[in-house]
C-alpha cells in the first residue's frame, strides 16, 4: 500500500477531535473524505500535512514511517479551501516559483518547474497575470500548481469545489482527473460528492472524529446517502460527475 | 485606500523590470525633492509623474482618487499652510508636494513586487547585518502582504455591520471598541491561516533569496533622480 494511516488520534484542549483513524490509499488514486461539518475532515488532512500534532498514530508512505513533522510537510501538499491564502506570488509564474525557491532549488530548476506546471495546468497565457484577476477555477488550478511544483507524494485538497461556479467546478474536476492519470495520489475533503464521485476510487465517511464507513466509492452510494451526503436519486456511479 | 498599498499590476514594463532598490531610491529622491525643493519645482515634478504613470499605464490619478482620506489630508496641509503664511501659492505647493509623494509611492507600489523588494533589501543589508538581514527582509515582505488584508477585513466588517443596520455614529465610543476587538480577532485568525499557508509551502523566514540583478538603467534611474533631488534641495537652501 502506498499510503497507510494507522490509529491517528488528535486531542485539542482536552477534546478528542480525531480518534484512531486508520485508512490506506493506493498510488495514483483519488480518495474522498466526506462527512458533516465538524466531523474532523479538515483536521485529518491538516494532521497528515503536519499542521497539527497528533498524539498517536503512524503515517507510512512508500514503506517508510514519517515520524518527523518536516517529513510530512515535504511529502504532503495541502491546497487550502481559501485559495487566496495559499497564493502568495504577485503573478502566476511567481506564485508557482515560490515553493521551489523555498526548497532551495537553483534558478534554472525553478524556471523549468514553472514552465512545466504552466503547461500542465494550461496556464501559459496567464504567466504574467495577477492571481487576483483569475477566475475561481483558475485560482484553484494555480493553488494546485503551486503545491505540485514542490513535487509532493500526496496531494490533499480541502473543499476544492467550495464557492465555485459551474465552469470553474468543471475546471477543477478535469484537473483532478489529469493529476490522477499522471500517477498522483490525491485525498479530497468534500461534502459535494455528487460533483465528482465517479472519478474517485475510495470513500471514507467521518463522524465525530471517527471513521464511520469506508470502502470502494462504487459501493458507497447508499452509505453516503444514509449519512446525509446529497446524491441525486437513482443516479448510477458513472453518472455521479458534473462532466457528463 | 487599500489600492495604494502594494498592489503590483503584474504588467511587464520597463519600470516594473527595474531593480526594486533603484526604484526605492528614486521614490525617496522624488519625495525629498517635492517636500524640500523650491515650490516652483513641485508642479513640474507632479506633472512629470502623471505623464510617466500614463506612459507605464499606471492609473495613479484613479488610485489617488480612491484614497480620498489622503487627499483630504493634502487639503488640510494646504489650509494649515495658508492660515500660517497667508500665501496661497505656497499652500498649493505644499498640498501638491504631498500629492506628489503619494503619487510616486503609488507608482512604486504598482510596479514593484513585494517579494522582490524584500529579497533586494535583504541582499543589500547582508553587507551590514549579516544573515539576520534575511529575517528582517522577510518581515518587510510579510507586513506588506498583510496590509491589504487589514483594509479588506476592516471594510468587510464595516459593510456587514452596516447591512444589519449598525450605525457607527450612533454610539461612536462603544462601537469603536467593538470594531477594534472584532477587527483584531478577525486579523489574528487570518494571520494564523496565512502562517499555515506559508509553512505548508516551506517558507523559511531566514532563508537566503536570490535578489533581482542590477542593470545600467537601474543605476541611471537611482543616480539621475538622486542628483535631481540634491540639486533642487541645494537651490532651495541657497
Short mmCIF file of N, CA and C in Angstrom, two decimals, chain B residues 40-102:
data_model
loop_
_atom_site.label_atom_id
_atom_site.label_comp_id
_atom_site.label_asym_id
_atom_site.label_seq_id
_atom_site.Cartn_x
_atom_site.Cartn_y
_atom_site.Cartn_z
N UNK B 40 8.32 76.15 -6.89
CA UNK B 40 8.07 76.18 -8.34
C UNK B 40 8.32 74.83 -8.99
N UNK B 41 9.17 74.02 -8.37
CA UNK B 41 9.50 72.72 -9.00
C UNK B 41 8.42 71.67 -8.76
N UNK B 42 7.54 71.89 -7.75
CA UNK B 42 6.57 70.86 -7.38
C UNK B 42 5.60 70.53 -8.53
N UNK B 43 4.98 71.57 -9.18
CA UNK B 43 4.07 71.20 -10.28
C UNK B 43 4.78 70.49 -11.42
N UNK B 44 6.05 70.84 -11.64
CA UNK B 44 6.81 70.18 -12.72
C UNK B 44 7.01 68.70 -12.37
N UNK B 45 7.40 68.44 -11.12
CA UNK B 45 7.62 67.04 -10.70
C UNK B 45 6.30 66.27 -10.77
N UNK B 46 5.23 66.90 -10.26
CA UNK B 46 3.93 66.22 -10.25
C UNK B 46 3.46 65.95 -11.68
N UNK B 47 3.63 66.94 -12.56
CA UNK B 47 3.24 66.77 -13.97
C UNK B 47 4.03 65.65 -14.62
N UNK B 48 5.35 65.64 -14.35
CA UNK B 48 6.20 64.58 -14.93
C UNK B 48 5.76 63.21 -14.43
N UNK B 49 5.42 63.17 -13.15
CA UNK B 49 4.99 61.90 -12.54
C UNK B 49 3.71 61.37 -13.20
N UNK B 50 2.76 62.29 -13.44
CA UNK B 50 1.50 61.88 -14.06
C UNK B 50 1.75 61.37 -15.49
N UNK B 51 2.64 62.08 -16.21
CA UNK B 51 2.95 61.65 -17.58
C UNK B 51 3.60 60.25 -17.55
N UNK B 52 4.59 60.08 -16.65
CA UNK B 52 5.27 58.78 -16.55
C UNK B 52 4.26 57.68 -16.22
N UNK B 53 3.36 57.99 -15.30
CA UNK B 53 2.39 56.96 -14.90
C UNK B 53 1.51 56.56 -16.08
N UNK B 54 1.16 57.54 -16.95
CA UNK B 54 0.34 57.18 -18.10
C UNK B 54 1.14 56.42 -19.15
N UNK B 55 2.43 56.76 -19.28
CA UNK B 55 3.29 56.03 -20.21
C UNK B 55 3.34 54.55 -19.80
N UNK B 56 3.42 54.30 -18.48
CA UNK B 56 3.50 52.92 -17.99
C UNK B 56 2.14 52.35 -17.59
N UNK B 57 1.08 53.04 -18.02
CA UNK B 57 -0.30 52.56 -17.78
C UNK B 57 -0.62 52.28 -16.32
N UNK B 58 -0.12 53.13 -15.43
CA UNK B 58 -0.50 53.01 -14.02
C UNK B 58 -1.46 54.16 -13.70
N UNK B 59 -2.71 53.85 -13.45
CA UNK B 59 -3.69 54.93 -13.25
C UNK B 59 -3.55 55.59 -11.87
N UNK B 60 -2.48 56.40 -11.68
CA UNK B 60 -2.28 56.95 -10.33
C UNK B 60 -3.35 57.96 -9.95
N UNK B 61 -3.89 58.69 -10.95
CA UNK B 61 -4.94 59.67 -10.62
C UNK B 61 -6.15 58.93 -10.05
N UNK B 62 -6.51 57.80 -10.72
CA UNK B 62 -7.65 57.00 -10.27
C UNK B 62 -7.37 56.44 -8.87
N UNK B 63 -6.16 55.95 -8.67
CA UNK B 63 -5.83 55.36 -7.36
C UNK B 63 -5.79 56.43 -6.26
N UNK B 64 -5.30 57.63 -6.64
CA UNK B 64 -5.29 58.72 -5.64
C UNK B 64 -6.71 59.12 -5.28
N UNK B 65 -7.58 59.11 -6.31
CA UNK B 65 -8.98 59.48 -6.08
C UNK B 65 -9.66 58.49 -5.14
N UNK B 66 -9.25 57.19 -5.26
CA UNK B 66 -9.81 56.17 -4.37
C UNK B 66 -9.38 56.42 -2.92
N UNK B 67 -8.19 57.03 -2.77
CA UNK B 67 -7.67 57.29 -1.42
C UNK B 67 -8.10 58.69 -0.97
N UNK B 68 -9.41 58.88 -0.87
CA UNK B 68 -9.93 60.23 -0.59
C UNK B 68 -9.46 60.76 0.76
N UNK B 69 -9.26 59.85 1.72
CA UNK B 69 -8.82 60.29 3.05
C UNK B 69 -7.46 60.98 2.95
N UNK B 70 -6.60 60.43 2.09
CA UNK B 70 -5.26 61.02 1.93
C UNK B 70 -5.36 62.37 1.22
N UNK B 71 -6.28 62.46 0.25
CA UNK B 71 -6.45 63.73 -0.45
C UNK B 71 -6.98 64.80 0.50
N UNK B 72 -7.82 64.34 1.43
CA UNK B 72 -8.35 65.27 2.44
C UNK B 72 -7.20 65.81 3.30
N UNK B 73 -6.27 64.93 3.62
CA UNK B 73 -5.10 65.36 4.40
C UNK B 73 -4.32 66.41 3.61
N UNK B 74 -4.20 66.18 2.27
CA UNK B 74 -3.48 67.14 1.41
C UNK B 74 -4.15 68.52 1.49
N UNK B 75 -5.49 68.51 1.49
CA UNK B 75 -6.23 69.77 1.58
C UNK B 75 -5.95 70.44 2.93
N UNK B 76 -5.97 69.67 4.00
CA UNK B 76 -5.71 70.21 5.34
C UNK B 76 -4.29 70.79 5.44
N UNK B 77 -3.35 70.09 4.80
CA UNK B 77 -1.96 70.59 4.81
C UNK B 77 -1.92 71.96 4.15
N UNK B 78 -2.60 72.09 2.99
CA UNK B 78 -2.64 73.35 2.27
C UNK B 78 -3.31 74.45 3.09
N UNK B 79 -4.43 74.10 3.74
CA UNK B 79 -5.16 75.09 4.56
C UNK B 79 -4.30 75.56 5.73
N UNK B 80 -3.64 74.60 6.39
CA UNK B 80 -2.78 74.95 7.53
C UNK B 80 -1.69 75.91 7.10
N UNK B 81 -1.09 75.62 5.93
CA UNK B 81 -0.02 76.47 5.40
C UNK B 81 -0.56 77.88 5.08
N UNK B 82 -1.79 77.92 4.53
CA UNK B 82 -2.39 79.20 4.16
C UNK B 82 -2.67 80.05 5.41
N UNK B 83 -3.22 79.39 6.45
CA UNK B 83 -3.53 80.15 7.67
C UNK B 83 -2.26 80.60 8.39
N UNK B 84 -1.19 79.86 8.17
CA UNK B 84 0.08 80.22 8.82
C UNK B 84 0.77 81.39 8.10
N UNK B 85 0.87 81.27 6.75
CA UNK B 85 1.64 82.28 5.98
C UNK B 85 0.77 83.24 5.17
N UNK B 86 -0.45 82.87 4.88
CA UNK B 86 -1.33 83.69 4.06
C UNK B 86 -0.92 83.70 2.60
N UNK B 87 -0.02 82.76 2.22
CA UNK B 87 0.46 82.71 0.84
C UNK B 87 -0.23 81.55 0.12
N UNK B 88 -1.11 81.93 -0.82
CA UNK B 88 -1.92 80.87 -1.48
C UNK B 88 -1.07 79.97 -2.37
N UNK B 89 -0.06 80.52 -3.05
CA UNK B 89 0.78 79.70 -3.93
C UNK B 89 1.60 78.69 -3.13
N UNK B 90 2.12 79.17 -2.00
CA UNK B 90 2.91 78.29 -1.14
C UNK B 90 2.04 77.17 -0.57
N UNK B 91 0.80 77.50 -0.18
CA UNK B 91 -0.08 76.47 0.38
C UNK B 91 -0.47 75.44 -0.70
N UNK B 92 -0.68 75.93 -1.93
CA UNK B 92 -0.99 74.99 -3.03
C UNK B 92 0.21 74.07 -3.29
N UNK B 93 1.42 74.65 -3.21
CA UNK B 93 2.63 73.86 -3.44
C UNK B 93 2.78 72.78 -2.36
N UNK B 94 2.42 73.12 -1.12
CA UNK B 94 2.51 72.14 -0.03
C UNK B 94 1.57 70.96 -0.27
N UNK B 95 0.33 71.31 -0.68
CA UNK B 95 -0.64 70.24 -0.98
C UNK B 95 -0.14 69.40 -2.15
N UNK B 96 0.36 70.09 -3.18
CA UNK B 96 0.83 69.37 -4.38
C UNK B 96 2.03 68.48 -4.03
N UNK B 97 2.89 68.94 -3.13
CA UNK B 97 4.06 68.15 -2.72
C UNK B 97 3.61 66.85 -2.05
N UNK B 98 2.59 66.97 -1.19
CA UNK B 98 2.08 65.78 -0.50
C UNK B 98 1.48 64.80 -1.52
N UNK B 99 0.73 65.37 -2.50
CA UNK B 99 0.13 64.50 -3.54
C UNK B 99 1.23 63.86 -4.38
N UNK B 100 2.32 64.59 -4.61
CA UNK B 100 3.44 64.04 -5.38
C UNK B 100 4.04 62.83 -4.66
N UNK B 101 4.21 62.96 -3.34
CA UNK B 101 4.75 61.84 -2.55
C UNK B 101 3.81 60.64 -2.65
N UNK B 102 2.50 60.91 -2.50
CA UNK B 102 1.52 59.81 -2.60
C UNK B 102 1.55 59.18 -4.00
#
